Amino acid sequence: MKLLILARPEDAVATCVTVIAKALVEKPNAVLGLATGGTMEPVYDGLVQRAKAGEISLARATSFNLDEYVGLSPEHPQSYHRFMQDRLFRPLALDPARTHLSRGDAADPVAEAARYDAAIAAAGGIDLQLLGIGGNGHIGFNEPSSSLASPTRVKTLARATRDANARFFGASEPIPRFAITMGIATILRSRHAVLLATGAQKAEAVAAMVEGPLSARCPASALQMHPRATVVLDAEAAAGLELRQYYETVHPEGQETSLD
Ligand code: F6R
């Protein structure tokens, strides 16, 4: 795991945007795995900014999002389809044929999950998988106890996840109980995994992911098995790391070193 620790959340976001931009420059037709959630909002703002400045292009990239709520149509304001449309796809006028999310409103969500994994494989697999982390250690919606060998499938959301995401829903709106999520095996097959975490509320999960045991108790700890995982943190999210001094010696101020 490569740990890049930046002082401020905006610095961590900028580093994450740079990692994605670099991947796109190296491979303009990259297959990107994308995430949603509050942490990702400034990342997409940064990508849109760089694309509009002509520094990068997503026009030839293909994307697959991590997850979608079961029961929500792509037009639903709280769906991840809408999140991506609003934040990235529409601002950059990306070809809808190249942007993929699983269909939360599929008549058979179980079959939809299997179709989605097959579509990722047919696209050649994911070059760069962007990830956030839940306060309970989830990646995608792989909640604690998820099989570390899981394919894309329907998962029941943890109470903590529904509570954390309640902020995106109106007071009288029901918060979905299920999601289709890329599995941990799907995520581990990506050629580069990039996880961004900011804020003190992520510190405990980050410490468990990086320094805790490899365990379904913290699904993100599966990234310890990933051959190329980059974890980008701000100081608050890094606060629980016992070996922080070492990580900062390897990558002072979150800078890349010439030797990986
Ligand atoms: C969303 C996703 C989730 C979030 C995580 C953190 O597509 O995969 O794992 O990354 O719940 O969410 P925020 O950034 O809102 O704290």
Coordinates of C-alpha atoms and ligand atoms in Angstrom, one line a residue:
M1 CA 0.0 0.0 0.0
K2 CA 1.2 3.5 -0.8
L3 CA 0.2 6.0 1.8
L4 CA 0.1 9.6 0.8
I5 CA -0.7 11.9 3.7
L6 CA -1.5 15.5 3.1
A7 CA -2.2 18.2 5.6
R8 CA -5.5 19.5 4.5
P9 CA -8.5 17.8 2.9
E10 CA -8.2 20.0 -0.2
D11 CA -4.6 18.9 -0.6
A12 CA -5.7 15.2 -0.4
V13 CA -8.4 15.9 -3.0
A14 CA -5.9 17.6 -5.3
T15 CA -3.5 14.7 -5.0
C16 CA -6.3 12.2 -5.8
V17 CA -7.3 14.2 -8.8
T18 CA -3.7 14.3 -10.0
V19 CA -3.4 10.5 -9.7
I20 CA -6.5 10.0 -11.8
A21 CA -5.4 12.7 -14.3
K22 CA -2.0 11.0 -14.7
A23 CA -3.7 7.6 -15.4
L24 CA -5.8 9.3 -18.1
V25 CA -2.8 11.0 -19.7
E26 CA -1.0 7.6 -19.7
K27 CA -4.0 5.8 -21.1
P28 CA -6.7 8.0 -22.5
N29 CA -9.1 5.0 -23.1
A30 CA -8.7 3.9 -19.5
V31 CA -11.5 2.0 -17.8
L32 CA -12.3 3.9 -14.6
G33 CA -14.1 2.5 -11.6
L34 CA -15.9 5.4 -9.9
A35 CA -17.3 6.1 -6.5
T36 CA -20.0 8.5 -5.1
G37 CA -20.5 10.1 -1.7
G38 CA -19.5 13.4 -0.2
T39 CA -15.8 12.7 -0.3
M40 CA -15.9 12.4 -4.1
E41 CA -17.8 15.6 -4.8
P42 CA -14.6 17.8 -4.9
V43 CA -12.8 15.1 -6.8
Y44 CA -15.3 15.4 -9.7
D45 CA -15.2 19.1 -9.5
G46 CA -11.4 18.9 -9.9
L47 CA -11.6 16.5 -12.8
V48 CA -14.2 18.7 -14.6
Q49 CA -12.0 21.7 -14.0
R50 CA -8.9 20.0 -15.4
A51 CA -10.9 18.7 -18.4
K52 CA -12.3 22.1 -19.2
A53 CA -8.8 23.6 -19.0
G54 CA -7.8 21.0 -21.6
E55 CA -5.3 19.2 -19.3
I56 CA -7.1 15.9 -19.5
S57 CA -9.9 14.3 -21.4
L58 CA -12.4 11.7 -20.3
A59 CA -13.9 11.4 -23.8
R60 CA -12.3 8.1 -24.6
A61 CA -12.5 6.7 -21.1
T62 CA -15.1 4.1 -20.0
S63 CA -16.5 4.1 -16.5
F64 CA -18.2 1.7 -14.2
N65 CA -19.6 2.9 -10.9
L66 CA -19.2 1.0 -7.7
D67 CA -22.8 0.9 -6.6
E68 CA -26.4 1.9 -6.9
Y69 CA -29.4 1.7 -4.5
V70 CA -31.9 -1.0 -5.2
G71 CA -35.3 0.4 -6.1
L72 CA -34.1 3.8 -7.3
S73 CA -34.5 4.6 -11.0
P74 CA -31.7 6.5 -12.8
E75 CA -33.9 9.7 -12.7
H76 CA -34.4 9.5 -8.9
P77 CA -32.7 12.6 -7.4
Q78 CA -30.8 10.5 -4.7
S79 CA -29.8 7.8 -7.2
Y80 CA -26.1 7.4 -7.9
H81 CA -27.0 7.7 -11.6
R82 CA -28.1 11.3 -10.9
F83 CA -25.1 12.0 -8.7
M84 CA -22.8 11.0 -11.6
Q85 CA -24.8 12.8 -14.2
D86 CA -24.8 16.0 -12.2
R87 CA -21.2 15.9 -11.0
L88 CA -19.3 14.5 -14.0
F89 CA -21.1 13.1 -17.0
R90 CA -23.3 16.1 -17.9
P91 CA -20.6 18.8 -17.2
L92 CA -18.2 16.9 -19.6
A93 CA -20.9 15.8 -22.0
L94 CA -19.6 12.2 -21.8
D95 CA -21.0 9.6 -24.2
P96 CA -23.7 7.7 -22.2
A97 CA -22.6 4.5 -23.9
R98 CA -19.3 4.7 -22.1
T99 CA -20.6 5.4 -18.6
H100 CA -22.0 2.5 -16.7
L101 CA -23.9 2.1 -13.4
S102 CA -25.8 -1.0 -12.4
R103 CA -29.6 -0.5 -12.6
G104 CA -31.1 -0.2 -9.2
D105 CA -34.6 -0.5 -10.7
A106 CA -33.8 -3.8 -12.6
A107 CA -36.7 -6.3 -12.4
D108 CA -34.1 -8.9 -11.2
P109 CA -31.4 -7.1 -9.1
V110 CA -29.5 -10.4 -8.6
A111 CA -29.3 -11.0 -12.3
E112 CA -28.4 -7.3 -12.9
A113 CA -25.4 -7.7 -10.5
A114 CA -24.1 -10.7 -12.4
R115 CA -24.6 -8.9 -15.7
Y116 CA -22.6 -5.9 -14.3
D117 CA -19.6 -8.0 -13.4
A118 CA -19.7 -9.6 -16.8
A119 CA -19.8 -6.1 -18.5
I120 CA -16.7 -5.0 -16.5
A121 CA -14.8 -8.2 -17.6
A122 CA -15.9 -7.6 -21.2
A123 CA -14.6 -4.1 -21.1
G124 CA -11.2 -5.5 -20.2
G125 CA -11.3 -4.9 -16.4
I126 CA -10.8 -1.7 -14.5
D127 CA -7.5 0.2 -14.8
L128 CA -8.1 2.6 -11.9
Q129 CA -10.7 2.0 -9.2
L130 CA -11.6 5.1 -7.2
L131 CA -12.8 4.3 -3.6
G132 CA -14.1 6.1 -0.6
I133 CA -14.4 4.4 2.8
G134 CA -17.4 4.2 5.2
G135 CA -16.9 4.9 8.9
N136 CA -17.5 1.2 9.4
G137 CA -14.8 0.2 7.0
H138 CA -17.0 -0.5 4.0
I139 CA -15.7 -0.1 0.4
G140 CA -18.4 0.2 -2.2
F141 CA -21.3 -1.1 -0.1
N142 CA -19.4 -4.2 1.1
E143 CA -20.5 -3.9 4.7
P144 CA -18.6 -5.6 7.5
S145 CA -18.9 -9.4 7.2
S146 CA -18.8 -9.2 3.4
S147 CA -16.8 -12.1 1.8
L148 CA -13.4 -10.9 0.8
A149 CA -13.9 -13.0 -2.4
S150 CA -17.4 -11.5 -3.2
P151 CA -18.5 -10.7 -6.7
T152 CA -20.9 -7.9 -7.6
R153 CA -24.2 -8.6 -5.8
V154 CA -27.1 -7.2 -3.7
K155 CA -26.1 -6.2 -0.2
T156 CA -28.2 -5.1 2.8
L157 CA -27.0 -1.7 4.0
A158 CA -25.8 -1.5 7.5
R159 CA -27.7 0.7 9.9
A160 CA -24.6 3.0 10.2
T161 CA -24.5 3.4 6.4
R162 CA -28.2 4.3 6.2
D163 CA -27.8 6.8 9.0
A164 CA -24.7 8.3 7.4
N165 CA -26.5 8.6 4.0
A166 CA -29.7 9.9 5.5
R167 CA -28.3 13.5 5.0
F168 CA -28.8 13.1 1.2
F169 CA -32.5 12.1 1.6
G170 CA -35.5 14.3 2.6
A171 CA -36.9 13.9 6.1
S172 CA -39.9 12.0 4.9
E173 CA -38.1 10.0 2.2
P174 CA -37.4 6.3 2.8
I175 CA -33.7 5.5 2.8
P176 CA -33.0 2.4 0.6
R177 CA -32.2 -0.8 2.5
F178 CA -30.4 -2.6 -0.3
A179 CA -27.8 -1.8 -2.9
I180 CA -26.1 -3.5 -5.8
T181 CA -22.4 -3.2 -5.2
M182 CA -19.2 -4.3 -6.9
G183 CA -17.8 -7.1 -4.8
I184 CA -14.5 -7.1 -3.0
A185 CA -13.1 -9.6 -5.6
T186 CA -14.3 -7.2 -8.3
I187 CA -12.5 -4.3 -6.6
L188 CA -9.3 -6.4 -6.0
R189 CA -9.2 -7.3 -9.8
S190 CA -8.7 -3.6 -10.6
R191 CA -5.2 -2.8 -11.8
H192 CA -4.8 0.2 -9.5
A193 CA -7.0 1.0 -6.5
V194 CA -7.0 4.6 -5.2
L195 CA -8.8 5.3 -1.9
L196 CA -9.4 8.8 -0.7
A197 CA -10.5 9.5 2.9
T198 CA -10.8 12.9 4.6
G199 CA -11.9 13.9 8.0
A200 CA -11.7 12.7 11.6
Q201 CA -14.8 10.5 11.2
K202 CA -12.8 8.2 8.9
A203 CA -9.7 7.9 11.2
E204 CA -10.7 4.7 12.9
A205 CA -11.7 2.9 9.7
V206 CA -8.5 4.0 8.0
A207 CA -6.4 2.6 10.8
A208 CA -8.2 -0.7 10.6
M209 CA -7.9 -0.8 6.8
V210 CA -4.1 -0.1 6.8
E211 CA -2.8 -1.5 10.0
G212 CA -5.5 -3.9 11.3
P213 CA -5.8 -7.5 10.5
L214 CA -7.0 -8.6 7.1
S215 CA -10.6 -9.3 8.1
A216 CA -14.2 -9.1 6.9
R217 CA -14.8 -7.0 10.0
C218 CA -13.2 -4.2 8.0
P219 CA -13.9 -4.9 4.4
A220 CA -11.4 -2.2 3.3
S221 CA -8.6 -4.2 4.8
A222 CA -8.9 -6.4 1.7
L223 CA -6.8 -3.7 0.0
Q224 CA -3.8 -5.1 1.9
M225 CA -4.0 -7.9 -0.7
H226 CA -4.2 -5.5 -3.6
P227 CA -0.9 -5.4 -5.6
R228 CA -1.2 -1.7 -6.3
A229 CA -3.3 0.3 -3.8
T230 CA -2.8 4.0 -3.2
V231 CA -4.4 5.5 -0.1
V232 CA -4.7 9.3 -0.1
L233 CA -5.5 10.9 3.3
D234 CA -5.7 14.2 5.0
A235 CA -4.1 14.6 8.5
E236 CA -7.4 14.0 10.3
A237 CA -8.1 10.8 8.5
A238 CA -4.5 9.6 9.1
A239 CA -4.7 10.4 12.9
G240 CA -5.2 6.8 14.0
L241 CA -2.2 5.4 12.1
E242 CA 0.5 4.1 14.4
L243 CA 3.1 3.9 11.7
R244 CA 2.3 7.4 10.3
Q245 CA 5.9 8.6 10.8
Y246 CA 7.1 5.8 8.5
Y247 CA 4.6 6.6 5.8
E248 CA 5.6 10.3 6.0
T249 CA 9.2 9.3 5.7
V250 CA 8.5 7.4 2.5
H251 CA 6.3 10.1 1.0
P252 CA 7.1 13.4 2.7
E253 CA 4.0 15.7 2.5
G254 CA 2.3 13.1 0.4
Q255 CA 4.7 13.5 -2.5
E256 CA 5.4 10.6 -4.8
T257 CA 9.0 9.3 -4.7
S258 CA 10.9 8.1 -7.6
L259 CA 11.1 4.6 -6.1
D260 CA 7.6 3.2 -5.6
Ligands
F6R1 C1 -20.2 5.2 -2.7 C2 -19.4 4.2 -2.0 C3 -19.2 4.3 -0.5 C4 -18.6 5.7 -0.1 C5 -18.5 5.7 1.4 C6 -18.0 7.0 1.9 O1 -20.2 4.9 -4.1 O2 -18.9 3.3 -2.6 O3 -18.3 3.3 -0.1 O4 -17.4 5.9 -0.7 O5 -19.7 5.4 2.0 O6 -19.0 8.0 1.7 P1 -18.7 9.5 2.0 O7 -17.7 10.0 1.1 O8 -20.1 10.2 1.8 O9 -18.3 9.6 3.4

